[in-house]
Amino acid sequence: MKKIEGGLEKNKKSMFWKVKENHQKRRRKKMRKKLLAILCTAVITAMVITGCGGGSSDKQAAAPAGDTAASKEESQDGSTGEQQPESNGSYKIGMVVNYAGQDPYQTSYYDTMVAYAKEKGVDLQILDPKGDATTQANQVQDLINMKCDSIIIWPVNSEAAVASARAANKAGIPCMSANTRIAESGDEFIKCHVGPSCIEESKQTAQEMVKQIGEDAKIVEIAGPAGYSAALERSQGLEEGIEGTNIQILDSQTGEGNREKCQQIAENYLIKYGKGELDAIYVYDDNGAYGAWNAVEAAGRQDDVKVYAGASGSFGTLDYVKDGKIAATVMQSPYFDAETALDMAIRLADGEEPENFDNSIETPLATADTADSLKGTMEAW
């Protein structure tokens, strides 16, 4: 087995500059392809008009010429200079996502994975269980039956995904988790995890919250979906972020990742805790934080209650942060999340052994002071 030297931690460039560079290159490639297609069409048209290009042999020669040029451009631009894996199309990579159409982050992740696989020449079999754990388990079995060279699991339910990882491992197919962890009992069946560190990103937001509202504040939590490892880990990150302070968590309820439910819970909190009794609402993610902000604004409590999001997967959240509606959060890029996962899956298919089990992507802190800077360096999604 080959060993991945240095894991994913030794990139020399900033991760987000790298992602931005990758997407700029893809846009340039698309433009070149369009220009090549226009030029080929113009040449063929001219040949037909002048009576020199009517034969089928000329047409057959013209089309491959354009394809070859486009392929050559992709080969020249495809590398970022960071020893990324390449594939000649011989690898079949399987992936089950969580719910591609549920929110902008997951949609962008799915689209990026598909586009990046095409760029890498990978035969990607990507399946969407639409948030159903039973469907996802069946889909993983389908990928096993397809004899994929490696499998990526973004679990719908962390506990339920353990059986799927075990099945892939039993079939001799290297398996990894992406974005969200499977339960710890399944770690022995996967090679590694690639994605955000939900504990660290939430801890980072919580520490910023402490700086802003002080060490004697009173807060409430709106947690994520029950049974979802990311939700449990972000709650843990909140606890670690306020450790050593006198901050009190007065109440914690799950908003199930639903904006409307989070708004209702926030409304109830604001009724229960009057002015001077509550300093902040800490929410699992930005989608729920939007709902919490709506409740704060409707109650006229903008001056005494701040809203924090454990992590944010929507680029538009930076506008909320800039305007002070969300006091602080950390930003996850679905582009880098997806691309980093596929790069690792290709390496696993190639027989490489990860040096690190945990491979966390960068999630920078966003505040009113840093929002504009992040908008300038992160690729919008």
XYZ file of C-alpha atoms in Angstrom:
381
model
C 0.000 0.000 0.000
C 1.254 3.438 -0.873
C 1.220 6.089 1.830
C -0.073 9.620 1.359
C 2.813 11.845 2.306
C 1.869 14.640 4.657
C -1.895 14.031 4.476
C -4.028 16.994 3.512
C -2.438 19.369 6.009
C 0.624 20.442 4.022
C -0.889 22.588 1.315
C 1.366 25.599 0.789
C -1.408 27.857 -0.445
C -4.482 28.990 1.413
C -7.222 26.445 0.840
C -9.691 29.046 -0.283
C -7.277 30.692 -2.719
C -6.721 27.210 -4.100
C -10.452 26.624 -4.558
C -10.860 30.017 -6.157
C -7.969 29.255 -8.497
C -9.520 25.912 -9.457
C -12.850 27.478 -10.357
C -11.237 30.314 -12.278
C -9.381 27.699 -14.299
C -12.588 25.830 -15.014
C -14.208 29.016 -16.250
C -11.220 29.654 -18.533
C -11.476 26.112 -19.869
C -15.150 26.550 -20.663
C -14.384 29.787 -22.501
C -11.640 28.106 -24.527
C -13.975 25.265 -25.463
C -16.593 27.751 -26.641
C -14.019 29.631 -28.706
C -12.748 26.382 -30.224
C -16.303 25.337 -31.100
C -16.948 28.707 -32.768
C -13.707 28.511 -34.745
C -14.407 24.943 -35.886
C -17.927 25.890 -36.963
C -16.607 28.890 -38.871
C -13.958 26.807 -40.661
C -16.424 24.078 -41.654
C -18.960 26.649 -42.872
C -16.333 28.383 -44.962
C -15.239 25.080 -46.496
C -18.826 24.160 -47.395
C -19.451 27.555 -48.975
C -16.301 27.371 -51.099
C -17.020 23.782 -52.120
C -13.901 22.424 -50.424
C -15.386 20.815 -47.324
C -18.357 18.806 -48.515
C -16.774 15.370 -48.001
C -17.407 13.395 -44.834
C -13.685 12.843 -44.329
C -13.178 16.592 -43.824
C -15.962 16.738 -41.257
C -14.565 13.765 -39.409
C -11.169 15.432 -39.272
C -12.568 18.724 -38.016
C -14.472 17.399 -34.986
C -11.622 15.435 -33.370
C -9.309 18.398 -33.861
C -11.533 20.511 -31.631
C -11.864 17.743 -29.035
C -8.117 17.181 -28.954
C -7.427 20.865 -28.438
C -9.946 21.079 -25.624
C -8.473 18.006 -23.963
C -5.011 19.509 -24.260
C -6.205 22.694 -22.548
C -7.688 20.646 -19.723
C -4.444 18.762 -19.277
C -2.444 21.973 -19.089
C -4.781 23.758 -16.695
C -6.073 20.838 -14.617
C -3.219 20.806 -12.119
C -2.979 23.222 -9.218
C 0.642 22.315 -8.595
C -0.263 20.674 -5.280
C 0.322 17.004 -6.255
C -3.354 16.341 -6.781
C -4.296 12.867 -8.018
C -5.170 12.353 -11.652
C -7.291 9.622 -13.196
C -7.482 8.253 -16.721
C -11.094 7.217 -16.255
C -10.253 3.707 -15.043
C -11.484 4.430 -11.506
C -15.118 4.071 -10.576
C -15.825 6.153 -7.479
C -19.109 5.693 -5.663
C -20.725 8.276 -3.412
C -23.920 8.598 -1.435
C -24.763 12.153 -0.413
C -27.196 13.249 2.288
C -29.872 15.304 0.494
C -28.575 17.237 -2.505
C -31.547 19.562 -2.902
C -32.162 20.366 0.757
C -30.084 23.549 0.948
C -27.661 25.633 -1.160
C -24.608 24.046 0.454
C -25.564 20.486 -0.392
C -26.653 21.478 -3.892
C -23.326 23.211 -4.557
C -21.443 20.251 -3.053
C -23.248 17.813 -5.349
C -22.721 19.941 -8.469
C -19.050 20.497 -7.627
C -18.477 16.781 -7.073
C -19.982 15.968 -10.492
C -18.017 18.680 -12.298
C -14.743 17.858 -10.547
C -15.110 14.143 -11.306
C -15.525 14.977 -14.985
C -12.437 17.188 -14.835
C -10.459 14.370 -13.204
C -11.678 11.755 -15.677
C -13.367 9.729 -12.928
C -16.420 7.530 -13.444
C -18.458 8.946 -10.547
C -21.550 7.067 -9.423
C -23.241 9.580 -7.128
C -26.565 8.691 -5.492
C -28.964 10.840 -3.479
C -31.136 9.193 -0.805
C -32.956 12.486 -0.184
C -32.393 12.336 3.549
C -33.641 8.764 4.058
C -31.235 6.484 5.944
C -32.791 3.241 4.678
C -32.565 4.388 1.079
C -28.950 5.389 1.657
C -28.084 1.936 3.003
C -29.590 0.328 -0.103
C -27.666 2.736 -2.315
C -24.355 1.860 -0.670
C -25.102 -1.786 -1.403
C -25.768 -0.799 -5.023
C -22.348 0.849 -5.181
C -20.760 -2.284 -3.732
C -22.500 -4.368 -6.400
C -21.140 -1.978 -9.036
C -17.656 -2.930 -7.788
C -16.596 0.679 -7.211
C -12.905 1.254 -6.544
C -13.686 3.393 -3.504
C -16.831 4.661 -1.794
C -17.622 7.989 -0.109
C -20.417 8.165 2.466
C -22.003 11.428 3.611
C -24.232 9.830 6.246
C -27.891 10.698 6.667
C -27.750 9.069 10.093
C -24.367 8.516 11.686
C -25.328 5.320 13.524
C -27.140 3.771 10.562
C -24.159 4.422 8.280
C -21.937 2.084 10.315
C -23.537 -0.990 8.731
C -22.923 0.423 5.258
C -19.269 1.110 6.022
C -18.924 -2.420 7.390
C -20.424 -3.864 4.197
C -18.029 -1.899 1.984
C -15.085 -2.960 4.108
C -16.178 -6.613 3.964
C -16.352 -6.335 0.171
C -12.752 -5.119 0.131
C -13.655 -1.628 -1.096
C -11.868 1.279 0.623
C -14.487 3.528 2.168
C -14.391 7.014 3.687
C -16.834 9.455 5.249
C -17.243 12.996 3.955
C -18.572 16.219 5.494
C -20.330 14.409 8.347
C -18.842 11.609 10.403
C -20.276 8.174 10.848
C -20.554 6.990 14.457
C -17.276 6.235 16.186
C -18.065 2.518 16.229
C -17.707 2.553 12.446
C -14.248 4.107 12.335
C -12.630 0.688 11.991
C -14.441 0.149 8.689
C -13.360 3.360 6.950
C -9.975 4.655 5.872
C -10.493 8.274 6.867
C -12.809 11.234 7.195
C -12.631 14.396 5.080
C -14.661 17.485 5.899
C -15.115 20.282 8.400
C -14.350 19.670 12.067
C -17.765 20.386 13.531
C -16.369 20.560 17.047
C -13.600 23.006 16.198
C -15.713 25.294 14.008
C -18.432 25.572 16.641
C -15.817 26.089 19.350
C -14.304 28.885 17.273
C -17.684 30.626 16.974
C -18.370 30.145 20.683
C -15.025 31.655 21.635
C -15.794 34.704 19.522
C -19.188 34.911 21.227
C -17.446 35.014 24.608
C -15.294 37.915 23.417
C -18.379 39.816 22.293
C -20.854 39.229 25.133
C -18.527 38.538 28.058
C -17.928 35.628 30.419
C -21.004 36.123 32.605
C -23.641 36.038 29.866
C -26.818 33.976 29.653
C -27.545 32.127 26.400
C -29.908 29.555 24.895
C -29.149 26.956 22.232
C -31.082 25.790 19.185
C -29.384 22.485 18.351
C -29.297 20.543 15.095
C -31.161 17.394 13.990
C -31.324 14.604 16.568
C -29.017 11.682 15.788
C -26.910 13.729 13.383
C -23.243 13.643 14.382
C -22.636 17.197 13.164
C -25.361 18.429 15.522
C -23.881 16.608 18.505
C -20.385 17.824 17.684
C -21.429 21.464 17.299
C -23.129 21.304 20.682
C -19.898 19.877 22.052
C -17.968 22.688 20.380
C -20.222 25.230 22.088
C -19.545 23.613 25.485
C -15.794 23.631 24.855
C -15.851 27.211 23.608
C -17.417 28.561 26.806
C -15.466 26.282 29.133
C -13.821 28.209 31.958
C -16.364 31.037 31.813
C -19.496 31.730 33.852
C -21.754 31.631 30.792
C -25.028 29.815 31.485
C -26.915 27.811 28.854
C -30.456 28.387 30.107
C -32.127 25.999 27.662
C -31.420 23.832 24.621
C -33.923 22.536 22.072
C -33.501 20.975 18.654
C -34.592 22.986 15.642
C -34.102 19.970 13.345
C -32.236 22.179 10.869
C -35.543 23.789 9.873
C -35.692 27.583 9.659
C -39.368 27.882 10.587
C -39.019 25.612 13.605
C -35.918 27.494 14.742
C -37.866 30.743 14.488
C -40.687 29.318 16.611
C -38.257 28.103 19.261
C -36.528 31.500 19.292
C -39.873 33.252 19.664
C -40.661 31.098 22.694
C -37.243 31.803 24.188
C -37.770 35.546 23.792
C -41.142 35.348 25.541
C -39.727 33.242 28.373
C -36.642 35.406 28.904
C -37.261 39.137 28.976
C -34.798 41.988 28.544
C -31.774 41.592 30.753
C -32.387 37.854 31.140
C -30.917 36.672 27.817
C -27.829 37.789 25.902
C -27.575 35.447 22.920
C -29.146 32.645 20.905
C -26.629 30.083 19.668
C -27.919 28.150 16.635
C -26.658 24.968 14.989
C -26.258 26.534 11.525
C -26.919 29.652 9.492
C -30.239 28.446 8.081
C -31.613 28.147 11.613
C -29.929 31.417 12.580
C -31.933 33.207 9.876
C -35.089 32.034 11.645
C -33.755 33.086 15.042
C -32.908 36.529 13.688
C -36.427 36.898 12.286
C -37.771 36.237 15.781
C -35.354 38.693 17.404
C -36.205 41.402 14.887
C -39.966 40.848 15.222
C -39.676 41.106 19.005
C -37.612 44.290 18.772
C -34.781 42.666 20.733
C -31.910 43.455 18.312
C -30.127 45.593 20.908
C -30.060 43.052 23.749
C -29.984 39.609 22.084
C -27.318 38.535 19.595
C -27.573 35.562 17.226
C -24.660 33.181 16.528
C -24.414 30.319 14.033
C -22.184 27.348 14.858
C -21.259 27.098 11.168
C -22.498 28.484 7.869
C -22.836 26.767 4.536
C -24.425 29.591 2.568
C -22.249 32.262 0.974
C -25.059 34.792 1.412
C -24.669 34.512 5.187
C -21.716 36.879 4.895
C -24.219 39.663 4.183
C -26.090 38.804 7.391
C -22.801 38.891 9.275
C -21.733 42.181 7.707
C -25.081 43.736 8.693
C -24.805 42.451 12.260
C -27.799 40.121 12.013
C -25.542 37.142 12.746
C -22.847 38.283 15.172
C -20.330 35.574 14.256
C -20.020 32.220 12.484
C -17.482 30.191 10.531
C -17.697 29.642 6.779
C -17.601 26.274 5.025
C -16.898 26.169 1.291
C -18.832 23.354 -0.447
C -16.357 23.633 -3.325
C -13.329 22.764 -1.263
C -15.294 20.282 0.820
C -16.306 18.324 -2.303
C -13.015 18.587 -4.173
C -10.944 17.515 -1.167
C -13.195 14.486 -0.639
C -12.926 13.357 -4.258
C -9.154 13.832 -4.287
C -8.922 11.519 -1.280
C -11.291 8.958 -2.835
C -9.086 8.814 -5.950
C -6.049 8.231 -3.767
C -7.833 5.427 -1.944
C -8.822 3.857 -5.265
C -5.157 4.030 -6.250
C -4.219 2.004 -3.193
C -2.817 4.826 -1.108
C -3.106 4.764 2.646
C -4.017 8.068 4.371
C -1.455 9.303 6.858
C -4.163 11.042 8.900
C -7.551 9.604 9.771
C -9.038 13.062 10.322
C -8.561 15.501 7.444
C -10.284 18.768 8.297
C -10.937 21.545 5.827
C -10.373 25.185 6.733
C -13.379 27.113 8.064
C -12.500 30.795 8.643
C -14.230 32.932 11.248
C -16.673 35.508 9.914
C -17.509 38.665 11.866
C -18.643 42.112 10.820
C -14.949 43.040 10.561
C -13.936 40.117 8.314
C -17.033 39.603 6.141
C -15.890 41.836 3.265
C -12.444 40.226 3.196
C -13.936 36.730 3.033
C -16.285 37.767 0.241
C -13.224 38.794 -1.727
C -11.255 35.570 -1.176
C -13.906 32.828 -1.130
C -15.553 31.564 -4.292
C -19.264 32.411 -4.159
C -21.771 29.544 -4.193
